[in-house]
XYZ file of C-alpha atoms in Angstrom:
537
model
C 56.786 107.085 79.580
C 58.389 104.962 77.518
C 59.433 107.536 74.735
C 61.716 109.244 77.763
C 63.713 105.441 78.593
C 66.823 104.683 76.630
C 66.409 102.438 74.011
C 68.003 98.731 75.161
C 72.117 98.505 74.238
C 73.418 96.789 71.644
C 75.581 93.249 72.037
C 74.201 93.609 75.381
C 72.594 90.479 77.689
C 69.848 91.101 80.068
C 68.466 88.797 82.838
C 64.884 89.269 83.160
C 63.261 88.557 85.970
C 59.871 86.597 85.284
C 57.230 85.687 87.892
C 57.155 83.204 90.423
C 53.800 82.361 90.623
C 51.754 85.531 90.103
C 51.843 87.534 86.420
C 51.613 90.269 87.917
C 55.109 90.126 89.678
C 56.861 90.662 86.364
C 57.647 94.270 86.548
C 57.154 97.579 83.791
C 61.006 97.227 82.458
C 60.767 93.341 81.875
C 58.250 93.566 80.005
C 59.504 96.383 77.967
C 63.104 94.678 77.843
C 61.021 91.761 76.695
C 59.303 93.659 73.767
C 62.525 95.150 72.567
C 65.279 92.133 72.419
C 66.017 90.321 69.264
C 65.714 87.129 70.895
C 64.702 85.580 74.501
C 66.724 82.633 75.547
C 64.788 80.829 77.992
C 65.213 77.442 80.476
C 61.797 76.234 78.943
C 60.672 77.725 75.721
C 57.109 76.270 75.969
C 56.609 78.291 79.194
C 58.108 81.242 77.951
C 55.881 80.956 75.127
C 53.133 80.967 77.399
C 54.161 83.728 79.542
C 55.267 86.220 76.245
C 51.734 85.471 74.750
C 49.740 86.427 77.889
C 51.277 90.013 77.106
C 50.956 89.763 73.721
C 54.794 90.069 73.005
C 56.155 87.541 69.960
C 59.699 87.270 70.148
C 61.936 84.174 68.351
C 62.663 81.788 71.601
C 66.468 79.868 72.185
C 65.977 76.751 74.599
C 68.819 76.691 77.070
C 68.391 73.742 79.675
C 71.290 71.958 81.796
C 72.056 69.465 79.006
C 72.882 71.724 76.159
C 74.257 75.067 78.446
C 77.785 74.821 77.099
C 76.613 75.057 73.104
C 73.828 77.246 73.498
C 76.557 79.543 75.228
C 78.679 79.651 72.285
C 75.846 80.361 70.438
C 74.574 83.523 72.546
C 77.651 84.612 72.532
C 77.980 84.643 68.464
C 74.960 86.878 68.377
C 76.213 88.869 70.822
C 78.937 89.838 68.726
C 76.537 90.229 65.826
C 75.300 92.856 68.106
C 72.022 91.712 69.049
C 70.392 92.562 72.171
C 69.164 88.851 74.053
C 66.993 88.845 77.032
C 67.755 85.883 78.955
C 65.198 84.304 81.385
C 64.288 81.489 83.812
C 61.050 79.411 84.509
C 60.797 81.893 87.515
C 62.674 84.400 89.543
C 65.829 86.032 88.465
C 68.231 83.747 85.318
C 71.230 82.711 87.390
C 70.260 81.502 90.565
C 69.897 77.338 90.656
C 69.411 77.432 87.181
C 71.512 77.018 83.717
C 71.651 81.046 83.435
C 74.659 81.540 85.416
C 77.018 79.816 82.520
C 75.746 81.736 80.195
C 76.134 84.637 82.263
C 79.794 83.697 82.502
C 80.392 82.990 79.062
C 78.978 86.465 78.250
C 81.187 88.304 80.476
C 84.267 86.284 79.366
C 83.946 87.506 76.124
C 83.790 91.303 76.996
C 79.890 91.503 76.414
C 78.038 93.648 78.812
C 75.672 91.907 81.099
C 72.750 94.345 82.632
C 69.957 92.775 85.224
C 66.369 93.993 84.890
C 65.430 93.187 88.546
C 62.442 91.893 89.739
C 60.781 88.960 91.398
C 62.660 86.269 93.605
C 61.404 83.133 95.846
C 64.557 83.504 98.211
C 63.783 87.170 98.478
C 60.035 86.875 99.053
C 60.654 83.940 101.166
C 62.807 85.489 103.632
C 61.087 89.033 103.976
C 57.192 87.311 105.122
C 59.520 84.062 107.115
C 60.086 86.489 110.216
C 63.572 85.199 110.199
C 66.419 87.219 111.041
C 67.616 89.018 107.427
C 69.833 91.304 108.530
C 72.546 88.637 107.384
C 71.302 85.694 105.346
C 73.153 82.866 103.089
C 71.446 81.353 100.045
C 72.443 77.641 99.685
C 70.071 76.615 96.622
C 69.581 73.258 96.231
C 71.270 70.782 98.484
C 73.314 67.210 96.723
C 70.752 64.336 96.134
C 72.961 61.687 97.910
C 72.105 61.062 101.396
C 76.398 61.852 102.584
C 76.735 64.806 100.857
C 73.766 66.290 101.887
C 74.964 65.452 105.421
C 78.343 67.138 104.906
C 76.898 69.936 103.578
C 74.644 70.488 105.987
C 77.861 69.941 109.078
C 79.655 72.613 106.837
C 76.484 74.675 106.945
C 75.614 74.688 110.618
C 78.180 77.056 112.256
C 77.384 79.783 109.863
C 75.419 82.574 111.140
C 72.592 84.102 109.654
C 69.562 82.416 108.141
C 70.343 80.036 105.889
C 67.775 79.692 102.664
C 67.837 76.354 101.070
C 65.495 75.335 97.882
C 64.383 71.996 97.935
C 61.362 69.632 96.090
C 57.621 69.292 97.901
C 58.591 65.362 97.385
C 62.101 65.446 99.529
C 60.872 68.392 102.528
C 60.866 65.298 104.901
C 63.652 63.805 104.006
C 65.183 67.717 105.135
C 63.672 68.311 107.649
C 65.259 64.812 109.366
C 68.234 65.807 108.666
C 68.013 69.189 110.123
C 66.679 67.580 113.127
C 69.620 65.898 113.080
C 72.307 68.203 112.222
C 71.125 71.746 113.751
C 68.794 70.440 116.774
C 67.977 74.372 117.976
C 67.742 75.634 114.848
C 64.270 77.723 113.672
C 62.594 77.044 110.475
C 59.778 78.267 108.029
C 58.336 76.347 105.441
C 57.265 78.570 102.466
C 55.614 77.137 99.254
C 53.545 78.645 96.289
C 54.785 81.826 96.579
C 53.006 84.398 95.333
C 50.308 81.904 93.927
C 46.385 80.864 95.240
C 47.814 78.627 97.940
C 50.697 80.454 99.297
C 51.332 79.376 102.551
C 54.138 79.772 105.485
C 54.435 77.444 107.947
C 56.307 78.524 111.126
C 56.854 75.821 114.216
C 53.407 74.413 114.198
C 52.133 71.599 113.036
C 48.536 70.248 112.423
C 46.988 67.061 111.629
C 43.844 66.031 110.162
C 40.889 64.488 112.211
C 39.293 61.801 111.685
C 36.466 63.763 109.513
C 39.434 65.364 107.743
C 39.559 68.451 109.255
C 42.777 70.531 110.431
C 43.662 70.095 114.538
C 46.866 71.148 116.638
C 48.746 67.926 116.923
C 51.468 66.456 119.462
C 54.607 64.908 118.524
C 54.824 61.187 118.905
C 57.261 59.134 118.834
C 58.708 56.866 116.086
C 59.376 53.245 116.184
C 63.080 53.550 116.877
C 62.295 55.994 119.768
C 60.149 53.178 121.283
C 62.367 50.645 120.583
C 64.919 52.521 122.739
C 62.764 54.139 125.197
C 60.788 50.884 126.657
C 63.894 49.112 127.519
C 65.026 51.943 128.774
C 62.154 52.859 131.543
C 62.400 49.523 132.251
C 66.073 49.173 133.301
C 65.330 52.300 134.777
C 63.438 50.775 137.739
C 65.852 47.810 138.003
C 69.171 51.064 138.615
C 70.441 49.994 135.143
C 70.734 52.138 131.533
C 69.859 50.469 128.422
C 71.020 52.069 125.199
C 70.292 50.367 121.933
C 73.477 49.584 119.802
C 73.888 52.619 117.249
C 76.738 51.676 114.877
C 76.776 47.768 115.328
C 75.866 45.651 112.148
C 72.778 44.433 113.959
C 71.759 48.792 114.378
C 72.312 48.487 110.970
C 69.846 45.475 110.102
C 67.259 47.149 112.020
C 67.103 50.025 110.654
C 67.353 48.581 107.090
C 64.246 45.793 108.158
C 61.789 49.177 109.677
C 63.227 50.970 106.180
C 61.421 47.821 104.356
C 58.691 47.485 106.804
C 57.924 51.133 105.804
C 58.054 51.192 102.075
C 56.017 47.730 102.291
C 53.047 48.620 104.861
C 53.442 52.467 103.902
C 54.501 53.087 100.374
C 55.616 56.619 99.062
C 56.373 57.871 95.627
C 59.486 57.924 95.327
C 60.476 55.182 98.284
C 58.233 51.923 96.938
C 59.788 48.197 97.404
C 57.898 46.229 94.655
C 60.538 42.809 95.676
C 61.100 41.219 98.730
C 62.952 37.986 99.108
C 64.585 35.227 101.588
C 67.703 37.641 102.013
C 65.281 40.530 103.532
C 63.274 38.056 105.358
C 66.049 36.351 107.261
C 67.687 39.832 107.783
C 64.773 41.196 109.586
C 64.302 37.963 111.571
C 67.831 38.417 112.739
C 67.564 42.227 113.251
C 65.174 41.618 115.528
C 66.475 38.425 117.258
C 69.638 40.787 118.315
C 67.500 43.526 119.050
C 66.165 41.405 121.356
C 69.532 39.754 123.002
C 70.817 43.469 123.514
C 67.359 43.959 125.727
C 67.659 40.633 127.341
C 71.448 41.317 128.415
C 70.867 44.848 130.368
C 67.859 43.482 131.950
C 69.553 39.744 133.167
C 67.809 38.277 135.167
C 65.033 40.192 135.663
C 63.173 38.662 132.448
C 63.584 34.844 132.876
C 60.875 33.610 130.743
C 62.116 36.478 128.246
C 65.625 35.015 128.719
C 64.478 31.666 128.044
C 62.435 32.074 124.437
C 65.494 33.729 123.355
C 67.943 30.782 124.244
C 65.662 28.228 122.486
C 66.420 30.152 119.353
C 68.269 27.268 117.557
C 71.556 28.135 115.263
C 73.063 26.535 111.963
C 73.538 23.207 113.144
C 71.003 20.736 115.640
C 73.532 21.174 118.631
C 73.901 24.850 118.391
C 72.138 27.753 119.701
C 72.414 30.577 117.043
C 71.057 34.188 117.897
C 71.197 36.398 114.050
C 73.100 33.737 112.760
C 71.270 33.514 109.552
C 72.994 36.343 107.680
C 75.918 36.503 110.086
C 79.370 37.797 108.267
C 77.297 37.210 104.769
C 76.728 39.987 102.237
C 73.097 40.112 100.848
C 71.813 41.921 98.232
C 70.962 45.699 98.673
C 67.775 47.307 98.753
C 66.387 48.795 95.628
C 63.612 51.200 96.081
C 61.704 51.762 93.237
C 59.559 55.045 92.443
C 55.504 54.161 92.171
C 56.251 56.246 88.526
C 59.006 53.789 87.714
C 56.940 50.458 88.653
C 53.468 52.210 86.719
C 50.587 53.141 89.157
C 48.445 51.157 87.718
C 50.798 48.006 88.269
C 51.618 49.286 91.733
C 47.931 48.760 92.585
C 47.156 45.933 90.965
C 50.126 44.270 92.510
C 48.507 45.697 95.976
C 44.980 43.957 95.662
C 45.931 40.636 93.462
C 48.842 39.825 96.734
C 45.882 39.813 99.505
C 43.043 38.201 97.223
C 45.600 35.107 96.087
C 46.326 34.632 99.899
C 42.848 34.733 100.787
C 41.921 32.305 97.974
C 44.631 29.666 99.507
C 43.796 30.076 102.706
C 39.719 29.395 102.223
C 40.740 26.532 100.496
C 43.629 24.919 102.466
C 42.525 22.419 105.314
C 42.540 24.362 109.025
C 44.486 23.230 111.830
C 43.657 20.223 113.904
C 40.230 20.489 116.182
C 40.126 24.214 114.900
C 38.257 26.437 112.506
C 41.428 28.029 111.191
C 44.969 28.082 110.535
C 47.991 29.936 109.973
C 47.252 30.803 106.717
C 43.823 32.346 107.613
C 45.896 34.342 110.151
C 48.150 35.820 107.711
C 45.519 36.146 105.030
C 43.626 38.323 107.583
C 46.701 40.423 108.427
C 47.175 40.602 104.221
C 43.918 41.687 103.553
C 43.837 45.065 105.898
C 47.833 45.735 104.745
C 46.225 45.957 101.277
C 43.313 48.193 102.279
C 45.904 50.551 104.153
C 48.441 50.420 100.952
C 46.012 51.337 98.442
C 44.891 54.336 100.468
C 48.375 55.478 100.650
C 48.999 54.609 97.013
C 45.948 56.621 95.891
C 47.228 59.003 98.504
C 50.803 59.671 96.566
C 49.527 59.340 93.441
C 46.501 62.529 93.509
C 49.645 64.388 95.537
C 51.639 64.255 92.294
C 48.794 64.415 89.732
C 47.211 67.651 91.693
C 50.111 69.187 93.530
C 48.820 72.091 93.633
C 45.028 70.714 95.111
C 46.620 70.456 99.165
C 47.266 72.273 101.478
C 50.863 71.549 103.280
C 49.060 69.741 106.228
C 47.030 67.852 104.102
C 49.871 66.519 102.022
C 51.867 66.077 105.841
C 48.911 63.718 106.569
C 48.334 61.743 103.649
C 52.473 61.495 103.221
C 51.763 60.419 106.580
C 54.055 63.124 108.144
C 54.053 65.294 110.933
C 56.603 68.527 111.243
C 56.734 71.189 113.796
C 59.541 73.328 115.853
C 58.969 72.774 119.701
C 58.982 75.423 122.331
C 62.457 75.531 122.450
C 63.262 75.913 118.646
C 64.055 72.544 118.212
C 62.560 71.297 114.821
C 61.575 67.665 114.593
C 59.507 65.564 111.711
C 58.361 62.619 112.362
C 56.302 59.527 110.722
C 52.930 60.143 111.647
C 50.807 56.638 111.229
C 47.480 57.369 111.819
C 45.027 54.781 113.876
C 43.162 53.078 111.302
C 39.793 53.804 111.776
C 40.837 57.246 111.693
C 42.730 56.307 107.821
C 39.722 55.092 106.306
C 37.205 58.006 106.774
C 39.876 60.759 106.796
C 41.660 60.028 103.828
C 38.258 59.495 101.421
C 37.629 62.854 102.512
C 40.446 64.793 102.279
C 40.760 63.153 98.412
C 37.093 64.228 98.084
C 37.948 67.861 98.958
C 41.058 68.274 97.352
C 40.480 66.384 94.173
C 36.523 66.244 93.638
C 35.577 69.581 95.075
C 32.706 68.577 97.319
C 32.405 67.126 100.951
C 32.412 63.358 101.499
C 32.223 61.005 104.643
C 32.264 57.508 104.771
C 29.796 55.786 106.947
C 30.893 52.976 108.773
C 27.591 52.329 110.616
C 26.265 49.895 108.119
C 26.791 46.213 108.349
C 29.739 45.910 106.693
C 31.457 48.748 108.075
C 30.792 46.817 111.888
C 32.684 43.594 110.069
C 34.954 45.702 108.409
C 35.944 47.186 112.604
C 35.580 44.096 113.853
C 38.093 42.267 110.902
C 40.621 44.810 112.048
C 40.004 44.020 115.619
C 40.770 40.606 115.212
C 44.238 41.505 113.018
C 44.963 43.709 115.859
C 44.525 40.475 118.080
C 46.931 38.520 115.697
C 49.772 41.319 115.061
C 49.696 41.932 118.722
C 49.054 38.914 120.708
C 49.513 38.743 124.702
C 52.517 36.857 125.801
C 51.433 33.825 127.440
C 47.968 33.664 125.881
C 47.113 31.509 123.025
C 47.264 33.605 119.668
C 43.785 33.882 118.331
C 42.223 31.557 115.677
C 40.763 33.081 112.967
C 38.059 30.733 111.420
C 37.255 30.809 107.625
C 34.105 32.693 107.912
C 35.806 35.355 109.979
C 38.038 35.849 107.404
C 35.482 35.848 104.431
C 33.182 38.182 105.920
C 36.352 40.415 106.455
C 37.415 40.027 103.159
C 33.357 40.971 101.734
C 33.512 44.208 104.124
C 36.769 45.885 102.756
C 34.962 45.046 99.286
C 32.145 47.027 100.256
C 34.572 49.433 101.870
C 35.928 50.097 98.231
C 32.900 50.176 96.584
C 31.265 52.596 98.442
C 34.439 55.096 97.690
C 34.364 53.999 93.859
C 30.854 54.875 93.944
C 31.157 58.397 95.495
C 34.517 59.194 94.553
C 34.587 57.621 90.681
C 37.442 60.274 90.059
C 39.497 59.385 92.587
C 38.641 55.580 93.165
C 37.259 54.751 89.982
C 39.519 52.244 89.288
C 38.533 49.903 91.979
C 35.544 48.908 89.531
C 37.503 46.616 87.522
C 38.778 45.124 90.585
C 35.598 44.729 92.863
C 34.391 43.302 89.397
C 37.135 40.091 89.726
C 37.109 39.347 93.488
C 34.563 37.252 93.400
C 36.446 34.621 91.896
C 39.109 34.784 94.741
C 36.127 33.734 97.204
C 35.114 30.481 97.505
């Protein structure tokens, strides 16, 4: 067969489609244009490498990347004219598309070389033909901005095109675009597709699934996120008094709130790439004020219907003795803003660290503080308590994030949607939605362990919680529950020093029972279990 082709051209470049996923996508005439160049200039020559030496072709290898396009052109380009015949390729899919390749494609057809394709595989192609989406007229977008406003005004540009729209975007930011297309194109359709052409392939089409508490795969219904609570009580209740509440949207005190629950968040439920390793007075009296005005807005639609409401919110006192001062403390003040870190930035092994040492410092102060008058505890036991089971639930996550990056391709889409604790779907009426999915906590500390075990120690685990500790380690959360949560009008719960030691000795057994059975995954908490002693009176 291959005596009857035509030899390859002279001073001629050809894009080479290489696989996606699967070797066997490349097709016969790459690999023969492959065999016969004088030289392959490729995105990454150390895959390259890889994928020429699996066919047992040894060609010299030119590294082209983003940050050295512009010279490496001028240098294809000279060999061009020396009449050598370059095959130019990408880490997958066709050269030219969201890659480096198209300069050089440019370049090469600027200076009167001929260009020739050598077809083959193509994730937008592949994605589109098994998504069930219309193809009859499709747009390829590639990869949207990073920043959060152009995204958006791309996306306002995008949405009155027709036709399917095919985007490429990272595992790590497919929440963060599915928001916005919540946001932006309400009734539109979507499919998910990831690992093409690889072992875990997978589409997902307008369904979404959670995991149990076992960690097993269930259909799921949407819930709601904080804001849509924070909007929705007020609202049924001004309902039944004939009135409308609607929280503010563009005021500055919107604005606190939604940079306090962004906090909150990255605090109680860290991510990767969204991890808050400094807090200080600025966020603290921001968050208090966010919420006082919250609070006023509520208060004023629903006057006078919620007196005693009314009244706690009037006793709130302002800057001076005299005055009465609702968000005053960072009113018409500029504060510092926000840095999120990335867990890879900070170091994972500081991140966690950081996690345990916070709760077991608290709990050593408040063991040995006095307690309250005529009572067992004290504020400090309280928050200690609180501390302790903010910790367990932020090393689960942290774990959580960093196995999802380590062994990406380990998980299954809902299993990285759970433990990036987020839930995605497309209703009955197209509209697609994501929201932050914050499982109950009982349901967080078996389901997690074994969805880790699975994915990242290949065997079945399940943690039992019917041993002592596991009862105190309940009942500790119960009584957290009590504190974060207290009834108005009812005093807030006391939580004695013993309560709050034998809490503090269950999550330690909770750990060392999953650094026991799960050493690759939780191995770690050895050296810590090792020190807490010290931190217990």
């Amino acid at each position: 067969m291959d005596a009857a082709l035509p030899p390859l051209t002279a001073s001629t470049l050809y894009l080479v489609a290489t696989p996606i996923g699967n070797l066997e996508d490349i097709t016969l005439r790459g690999l023969r244009t492959l065999k016969e160049c004088d030289l392959v200039a490729a995105e990454d020559t150390r895959r390259t490498g890889q994928l020429l030496k699996h066919f047992g072709i040894a060609k010299p290898l030119l590294s082209y990347f983003q940050f050295n396009e512009a010279r490496r052109s001028e240098q294809i380009i000279e060999r061009l004219g020396r009449g050598e015949k370059i095959a130019l390729v990408t880490d997958a899919g066709s050269p030219g598309i969201s890659d480096p390749g198209e300069r050089v494609v440019k370049a090469a057809i600027a200076a009167g070389f001929r260009v020739e394709p050598v077809p083959g595989p193509s994730a937008l192609v592949a994605a589109l033909t098994a998504s069930g989406l219309p193809a009859d007229e499709f747009h390829f977008i590639g990869f949207l901005p990073h920043k959060s406003g152009q995204r958006r005004t791309k996306l306002e540009q995008l949405k009155g095109i027709p036709g399917t729209l095919i985007l490429y975007e990272s595992p790590f930011r497919i929440e963060k675009l599915l928001t916005e297309l919540k946001d932006v194109m309400p009734s539109g359709k979507v499919v998910l597709a990831r690992e093409l052409t690889k072992k875990f392939e997978e589409f997902l089409r307008g369904f979404a699934e959670e995991i149990d508490d076992n960690g097993n795969l269930v259909k799921k219904k949407r819930r709601q996120s904080l804001l849509d609570r924070m909007q929705v009580v007020p609202q049924l209740l001004a309902r039944g008094v004939g009135r409308h509440y609607q929280m503010p949207a563009r005021s500055a005190a919107a604005k606190k709130l939604r940079r306090t629950i962004d906090r909150r968040d990255a605090i109680i439920h860290p991510k990767w790439d969204r991890y808050i390793d400094f807090t200080g007075w600025w966020e603290a009296a921001e968050a208090v004020d966010a919420i006082e005005l919250y609070l006023e807005s509520v208060r004023v639609c629903l006057h006078p219907y919620l007196v005693s409401y009314a009244w706690n919110l009037v006793t709130i006192k302002g800057p001076t003795k005299n005055d009465v001062g609702i968000g005053h403390r960072t009113y018409g003040k500029s504060g510092p803003k926000t840095k999120f870190s990335t867990m890879a930035d900070v170091g994972i092994v500081e991140v966690l660290l950081r996690e345990w040492l916070d709760a077991m410092l608290m709990v050593m102060v408040a063991l040995t503080q006095r307690t309250d008058q005529e009572s067992e505890g004290s504020m400090l036991t309280r928050s200690a308590l609180v501390l302790v089971y903010a910790m367990l639930d932020a090393q689960l996550s942290v774990v959580s994030q960093w196995k999802l990056r380590e062994m990406p391709g380990a998980f299954k889409q809902e299993e990285i949607l759970f433990l990036n604790e987020a839930a995605i779907g497309v209703g009955h009426d197209g509209e697609v939605w994501v929201d932050t999915d914050q499982h109950p906590f009982k349901k967080r500390i078996k389901a997690i362990p074994a969805v880790l075990a699975r994915c990242c120690e290949g065997k079945e685990f399940a943690i039992t919680l019917s041993d002592k500790w596991g009862a105190e380690l309940l009942s500790g959360y119960t009584l957290r529950s009590a504190v974060m949560h207290s009834i108005p009008g009812q005093q807030m719960p006391v939580i004695s020093k013993n309560e709050l030691k034998r809490s503090v000795l269950a999550v330690r057994s909770y750990f060392a029972s999953l650094a026991s059975n799960l050493p690759k995954t939780f191995g770690f908490m050895h050296t810590l279990l090792t020190d807490a002693n010290r931190f217990i009176p």
